[in-house]
PDB file of C-alpha atoms in Angstrom:
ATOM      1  CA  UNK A1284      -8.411 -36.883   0.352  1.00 48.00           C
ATOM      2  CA  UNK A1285      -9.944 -34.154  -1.604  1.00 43.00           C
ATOM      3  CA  UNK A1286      -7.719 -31.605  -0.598  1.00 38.00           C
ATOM      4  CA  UNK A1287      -4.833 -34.111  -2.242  1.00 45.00           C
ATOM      5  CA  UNK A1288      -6.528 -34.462  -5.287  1.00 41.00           C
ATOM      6  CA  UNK A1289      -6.586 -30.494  -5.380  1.00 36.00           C
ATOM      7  CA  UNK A1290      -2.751 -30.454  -4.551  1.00 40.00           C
ATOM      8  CA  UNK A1291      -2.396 -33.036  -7.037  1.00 43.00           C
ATOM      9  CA  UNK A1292      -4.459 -31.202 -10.004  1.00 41.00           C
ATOM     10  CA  UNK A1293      -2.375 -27.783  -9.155  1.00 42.00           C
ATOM     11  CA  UNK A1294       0.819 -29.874  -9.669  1.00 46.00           C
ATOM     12  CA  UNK A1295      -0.338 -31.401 -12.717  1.00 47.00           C
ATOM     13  CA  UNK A1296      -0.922 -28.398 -14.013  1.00 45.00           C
ATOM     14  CA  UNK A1297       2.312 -26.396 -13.370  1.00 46.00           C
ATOM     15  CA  UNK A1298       4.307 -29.285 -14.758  1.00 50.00           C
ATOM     16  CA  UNK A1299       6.549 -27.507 -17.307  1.00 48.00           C
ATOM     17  CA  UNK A1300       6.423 -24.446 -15.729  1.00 50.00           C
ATOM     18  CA  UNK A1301       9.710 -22.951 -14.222  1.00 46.00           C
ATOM     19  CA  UNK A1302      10.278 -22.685 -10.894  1.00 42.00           C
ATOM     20  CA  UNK A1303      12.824 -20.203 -10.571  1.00 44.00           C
ATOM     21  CA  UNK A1304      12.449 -16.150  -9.393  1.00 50.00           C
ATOM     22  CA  UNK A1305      11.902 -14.555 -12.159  1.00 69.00           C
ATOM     23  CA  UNK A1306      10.718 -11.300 -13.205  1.00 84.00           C
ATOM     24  CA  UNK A1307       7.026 -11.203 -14.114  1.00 89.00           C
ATOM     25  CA  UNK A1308       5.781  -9.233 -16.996  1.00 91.00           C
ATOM     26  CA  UNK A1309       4.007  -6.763 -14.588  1.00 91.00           C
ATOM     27  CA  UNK A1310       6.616  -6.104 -12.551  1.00 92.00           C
ATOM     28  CA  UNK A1311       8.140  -3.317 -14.980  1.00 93.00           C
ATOM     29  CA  UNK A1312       6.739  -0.359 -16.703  1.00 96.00           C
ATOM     30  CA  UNK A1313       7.273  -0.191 -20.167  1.00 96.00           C
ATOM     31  CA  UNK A1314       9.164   2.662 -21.522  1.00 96.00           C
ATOM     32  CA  UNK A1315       6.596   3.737 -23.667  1.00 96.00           C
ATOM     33  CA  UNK A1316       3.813   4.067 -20.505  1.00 97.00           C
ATOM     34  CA  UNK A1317       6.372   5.736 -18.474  1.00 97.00           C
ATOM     35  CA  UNK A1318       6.901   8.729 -20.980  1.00 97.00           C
ATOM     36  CA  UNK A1319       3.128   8.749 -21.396  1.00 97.00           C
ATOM     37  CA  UNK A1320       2.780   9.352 -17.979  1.00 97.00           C
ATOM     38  CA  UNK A1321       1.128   5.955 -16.450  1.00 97.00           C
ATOM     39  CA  UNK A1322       2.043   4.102 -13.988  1.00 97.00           C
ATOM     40  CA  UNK A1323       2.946   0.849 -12.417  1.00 96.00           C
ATOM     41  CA  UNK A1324      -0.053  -0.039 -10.828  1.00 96.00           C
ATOM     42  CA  UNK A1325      -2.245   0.898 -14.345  1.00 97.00           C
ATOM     43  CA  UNK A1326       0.126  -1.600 -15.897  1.00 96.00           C
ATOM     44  CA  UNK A1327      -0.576  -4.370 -13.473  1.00 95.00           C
ATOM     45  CA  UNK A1328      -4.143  -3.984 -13.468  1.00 96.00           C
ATOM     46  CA  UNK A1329      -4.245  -4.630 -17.625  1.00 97.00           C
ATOM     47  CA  UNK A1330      -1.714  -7.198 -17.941  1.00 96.00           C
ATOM     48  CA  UNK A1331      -2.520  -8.571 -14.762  1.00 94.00           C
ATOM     49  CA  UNK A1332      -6.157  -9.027 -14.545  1.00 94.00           C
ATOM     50  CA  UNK A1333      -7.810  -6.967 -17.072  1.00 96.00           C
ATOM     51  CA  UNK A1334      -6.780  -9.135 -20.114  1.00 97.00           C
ATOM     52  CA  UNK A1335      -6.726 -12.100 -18.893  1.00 96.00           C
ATOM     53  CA  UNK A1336     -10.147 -12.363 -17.953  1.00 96.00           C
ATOM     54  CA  UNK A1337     -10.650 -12.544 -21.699  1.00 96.00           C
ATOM     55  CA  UNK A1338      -9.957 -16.336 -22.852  1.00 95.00           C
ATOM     56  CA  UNK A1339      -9.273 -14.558 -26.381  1.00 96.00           C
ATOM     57  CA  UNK A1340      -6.220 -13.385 -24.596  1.00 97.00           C
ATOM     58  CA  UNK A1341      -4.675 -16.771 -24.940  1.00 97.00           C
ATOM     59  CA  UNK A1342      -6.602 -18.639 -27.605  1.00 97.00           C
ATOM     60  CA  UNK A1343      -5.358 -15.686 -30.716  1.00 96.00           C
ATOM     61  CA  UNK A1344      -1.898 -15.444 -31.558  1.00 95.00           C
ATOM     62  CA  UNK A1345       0.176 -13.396 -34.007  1.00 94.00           C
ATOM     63  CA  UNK A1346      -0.707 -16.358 -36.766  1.00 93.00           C
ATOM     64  CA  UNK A1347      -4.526 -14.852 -36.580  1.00 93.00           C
ATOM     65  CA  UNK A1348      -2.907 -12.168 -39.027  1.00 93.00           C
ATOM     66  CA  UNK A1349      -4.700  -9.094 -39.516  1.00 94.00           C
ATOM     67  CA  UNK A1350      -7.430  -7.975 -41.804  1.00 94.00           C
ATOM     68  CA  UNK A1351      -6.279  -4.433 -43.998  1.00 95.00           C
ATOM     69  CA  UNK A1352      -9.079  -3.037 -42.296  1.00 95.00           C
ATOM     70  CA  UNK A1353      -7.737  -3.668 -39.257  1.00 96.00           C
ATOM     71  CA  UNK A1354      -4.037  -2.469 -40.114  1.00 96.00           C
ATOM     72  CA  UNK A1355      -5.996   0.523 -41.045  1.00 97.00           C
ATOM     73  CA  UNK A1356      -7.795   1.295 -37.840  1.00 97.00           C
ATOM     74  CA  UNK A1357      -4.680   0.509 -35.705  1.00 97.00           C
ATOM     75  CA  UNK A1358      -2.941   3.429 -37.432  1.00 97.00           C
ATOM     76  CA  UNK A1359      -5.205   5.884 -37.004  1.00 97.00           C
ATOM     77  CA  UNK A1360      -4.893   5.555 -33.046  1.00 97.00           C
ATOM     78  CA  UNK A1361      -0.931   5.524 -33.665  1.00 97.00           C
ATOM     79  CA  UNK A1362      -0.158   1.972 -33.225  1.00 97.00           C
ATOM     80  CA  UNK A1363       2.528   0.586 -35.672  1.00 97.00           C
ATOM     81  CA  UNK A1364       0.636  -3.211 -36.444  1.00 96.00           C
ATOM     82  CA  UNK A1365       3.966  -4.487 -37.802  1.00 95.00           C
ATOM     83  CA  UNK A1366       5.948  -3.907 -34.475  1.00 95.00           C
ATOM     84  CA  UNK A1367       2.652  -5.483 -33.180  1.00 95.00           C
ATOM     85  CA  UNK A1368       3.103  -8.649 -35.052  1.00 95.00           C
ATOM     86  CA  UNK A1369       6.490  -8.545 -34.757  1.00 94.00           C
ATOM     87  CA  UNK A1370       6.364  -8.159 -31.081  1.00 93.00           C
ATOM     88  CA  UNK A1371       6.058 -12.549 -30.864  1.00 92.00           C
ATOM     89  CA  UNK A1372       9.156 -13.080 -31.816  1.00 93.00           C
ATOM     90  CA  UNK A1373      10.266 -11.619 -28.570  1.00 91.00           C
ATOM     91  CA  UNK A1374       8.316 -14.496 -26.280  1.00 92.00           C
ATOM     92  CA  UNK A1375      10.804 -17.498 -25.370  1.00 93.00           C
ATOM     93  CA  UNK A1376       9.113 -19.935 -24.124  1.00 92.00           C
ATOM     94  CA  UNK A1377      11.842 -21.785 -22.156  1.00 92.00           C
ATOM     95  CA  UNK A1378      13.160 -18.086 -20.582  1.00 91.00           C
ATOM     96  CA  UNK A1379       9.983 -16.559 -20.094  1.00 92.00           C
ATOM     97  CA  UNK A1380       7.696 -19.322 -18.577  1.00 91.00           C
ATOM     98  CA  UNK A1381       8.114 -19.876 -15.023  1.00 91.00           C
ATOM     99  CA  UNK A1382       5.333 -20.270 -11.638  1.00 91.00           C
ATOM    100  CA  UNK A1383       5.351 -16.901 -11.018  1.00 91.00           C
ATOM    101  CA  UNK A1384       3.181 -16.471 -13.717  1.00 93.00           C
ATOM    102  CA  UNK A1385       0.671 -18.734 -12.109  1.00 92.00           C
ATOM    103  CA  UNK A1386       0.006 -16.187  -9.313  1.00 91.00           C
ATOM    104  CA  UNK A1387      -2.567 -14.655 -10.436  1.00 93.00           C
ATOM    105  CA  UNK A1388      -6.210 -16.592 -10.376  1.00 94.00           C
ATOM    106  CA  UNK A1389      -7.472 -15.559 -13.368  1.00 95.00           C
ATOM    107  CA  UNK A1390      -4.568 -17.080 -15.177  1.00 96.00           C
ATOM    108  CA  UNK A1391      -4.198 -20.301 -12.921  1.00 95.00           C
ATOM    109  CA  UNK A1392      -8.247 -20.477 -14.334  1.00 96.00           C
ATOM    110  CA  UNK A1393      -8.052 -19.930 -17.724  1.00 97.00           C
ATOM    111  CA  UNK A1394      -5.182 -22.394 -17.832  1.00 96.00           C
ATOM    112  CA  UNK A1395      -7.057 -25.066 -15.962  1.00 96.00           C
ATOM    113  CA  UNK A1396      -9.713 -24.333 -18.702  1.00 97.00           C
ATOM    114  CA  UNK A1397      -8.150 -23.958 -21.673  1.00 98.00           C
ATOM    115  CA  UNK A1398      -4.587 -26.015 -21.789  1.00 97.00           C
ATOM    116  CA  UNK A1399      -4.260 -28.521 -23.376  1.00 97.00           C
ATOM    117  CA  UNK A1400      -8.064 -29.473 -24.625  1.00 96.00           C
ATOM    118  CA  UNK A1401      -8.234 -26.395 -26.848  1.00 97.00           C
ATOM    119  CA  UNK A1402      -4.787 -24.975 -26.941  1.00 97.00           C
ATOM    120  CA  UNK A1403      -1.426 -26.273 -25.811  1.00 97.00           C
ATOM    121  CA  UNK A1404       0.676 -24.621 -23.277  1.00 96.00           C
ATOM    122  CA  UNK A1405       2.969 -22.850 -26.002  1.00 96.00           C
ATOM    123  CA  UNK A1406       0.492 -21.527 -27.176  1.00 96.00           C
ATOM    124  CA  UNK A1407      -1.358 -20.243 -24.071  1.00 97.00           C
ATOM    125  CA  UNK A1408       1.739 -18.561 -22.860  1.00 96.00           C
ATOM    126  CA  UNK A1409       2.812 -17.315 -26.461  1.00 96.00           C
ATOM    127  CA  UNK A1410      -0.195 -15.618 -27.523  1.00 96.00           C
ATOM    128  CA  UNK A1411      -0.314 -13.887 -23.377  1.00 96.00           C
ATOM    129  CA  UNK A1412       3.048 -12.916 -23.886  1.00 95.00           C
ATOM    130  CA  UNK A1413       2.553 -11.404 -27.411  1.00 96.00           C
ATOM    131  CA  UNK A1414      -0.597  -9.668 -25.784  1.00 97.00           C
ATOM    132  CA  UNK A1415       1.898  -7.864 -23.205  1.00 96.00           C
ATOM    133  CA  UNK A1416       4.902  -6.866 -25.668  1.00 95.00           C
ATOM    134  CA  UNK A1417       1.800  -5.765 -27.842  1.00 96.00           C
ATOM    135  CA  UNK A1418       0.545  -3.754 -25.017  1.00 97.00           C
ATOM    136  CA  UNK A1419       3.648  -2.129 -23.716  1.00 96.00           C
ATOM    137  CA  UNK A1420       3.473  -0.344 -27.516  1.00 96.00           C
ATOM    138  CA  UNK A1421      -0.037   0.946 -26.550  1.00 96.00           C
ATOM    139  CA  UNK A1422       0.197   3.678 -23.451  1.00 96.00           C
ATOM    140  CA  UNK A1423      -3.534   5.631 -24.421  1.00 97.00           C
ATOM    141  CA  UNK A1424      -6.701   4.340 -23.110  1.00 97.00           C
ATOM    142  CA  UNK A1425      -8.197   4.044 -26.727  1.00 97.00           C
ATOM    143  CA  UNK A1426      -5.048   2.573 -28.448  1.00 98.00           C
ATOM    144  CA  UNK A1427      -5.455  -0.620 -25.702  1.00 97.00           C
ATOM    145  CA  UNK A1428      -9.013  -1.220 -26.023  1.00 97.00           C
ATOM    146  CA  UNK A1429      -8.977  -1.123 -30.129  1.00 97.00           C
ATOM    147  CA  UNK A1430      -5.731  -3.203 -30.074  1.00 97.00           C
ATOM    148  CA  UNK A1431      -7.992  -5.797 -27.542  1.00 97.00           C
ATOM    149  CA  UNK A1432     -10.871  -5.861 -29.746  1.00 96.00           C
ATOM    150  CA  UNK A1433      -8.843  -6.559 -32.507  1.00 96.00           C
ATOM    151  CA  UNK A1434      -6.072  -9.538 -31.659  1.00 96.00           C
ATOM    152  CA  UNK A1435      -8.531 -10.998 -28.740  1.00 96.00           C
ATOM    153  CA  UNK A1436     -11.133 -11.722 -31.847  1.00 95.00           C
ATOM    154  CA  UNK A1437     -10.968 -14.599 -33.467  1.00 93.00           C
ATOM    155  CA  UNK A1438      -9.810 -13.815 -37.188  1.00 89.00           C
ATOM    156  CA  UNK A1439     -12.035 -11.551 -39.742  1.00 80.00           C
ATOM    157  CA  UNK A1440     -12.829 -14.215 -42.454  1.00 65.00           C
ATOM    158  CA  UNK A1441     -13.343 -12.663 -45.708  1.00 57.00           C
ATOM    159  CA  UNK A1442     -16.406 -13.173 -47.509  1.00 49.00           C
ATOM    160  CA  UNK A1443     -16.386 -15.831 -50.146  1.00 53.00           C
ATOM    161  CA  UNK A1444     -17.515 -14.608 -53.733  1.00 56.00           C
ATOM    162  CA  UNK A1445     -20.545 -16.267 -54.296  1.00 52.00           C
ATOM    163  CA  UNK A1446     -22.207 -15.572 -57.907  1.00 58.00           C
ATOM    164  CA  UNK A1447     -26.158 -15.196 -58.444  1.00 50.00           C
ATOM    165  CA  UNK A1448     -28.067 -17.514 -60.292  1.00 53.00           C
ATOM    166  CA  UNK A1449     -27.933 -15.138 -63.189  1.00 53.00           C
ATOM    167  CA  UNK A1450     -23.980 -14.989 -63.239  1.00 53.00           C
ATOM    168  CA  UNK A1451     -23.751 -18.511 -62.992  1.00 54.00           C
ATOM    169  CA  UNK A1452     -25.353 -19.121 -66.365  1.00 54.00           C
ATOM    170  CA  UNK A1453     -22.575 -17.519 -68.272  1.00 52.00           C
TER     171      UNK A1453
END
């Protein structure tokens, strides 16, 4: 009986989810990583189970935005933040969600967790799949873990101006 309950939770959970073979995002090394010198199994490891240990992976999007501060620090390590931004507008969610994905435990988890009480599955699978085109931008070691600190965070709020006592009497 349990075990059914278990089968029946799993399919619960991958309704909406494609069925079909397709190619999963760490099957191929991006361009960029290849002339950098990395390699496949580098590229699984970080798309694979690296960032997706992180729930931030799937609860920030592109619609976070990002602080000038930010835009500033992502330059200096060489990444372009518009093509990083822009990079979401390659995820479809119809051609590029499918089981497969679900492979990996970590992901199967944070799905269970997260979808739909604090995000829906759009969403989840959006802002992972704008993590990886983001990623396959980003072949150095330092220009992947500032790029993670950055878009797994929640937003930067700015700070609201506030006036003294003193200012407020004028």
């Amino acid at each position: 009986v349990i075990k059914q309950q278990v089968m029946n939770t799993v399919d619960e959970r991958s309704e909406g989810v494609a069925t079909a073979a397709k190619e999963l995002p760490w099957d191929e090394l991006p361009q960029v990583w290849q002339k950098a010198g990395r390699t496949l199994p580098e590229w699984e490891k970080l798309i694979a189970h690296t960032i997706v240990e992180d729930e931030g992976t799937f609860l920030y999007g592109p619609n976070r935005g990002l602080h000038p501060d930010e835009q500033v620090l992502m330059t200096q390590v060489g990444l372009n933040h518009r093509a990083i931004m822009n990079a979401a507008t390659l995820f479809d969610y119809d051609r590029d969600v499918h089981e497969g994905l679900l492979s990996i435990d970590a992901i199967r988890k944070q799905r269970y967790q997260l979808v739909p009480k604090v995000v829906k599955d759009t969403e989840f699978w959006g802002n992972y799949m704008w993590k990886v085109a983001a990623l396959s931008t980003a072949p150095k070691d330092e220009q992947v873990l500032l790029l993670m600190s950055i878009v797994n965070a929640p937003p930067r709020v700015t700070a609201a101006k506030v006036k003294s006592p003193t200012q407020q009497a004028f």
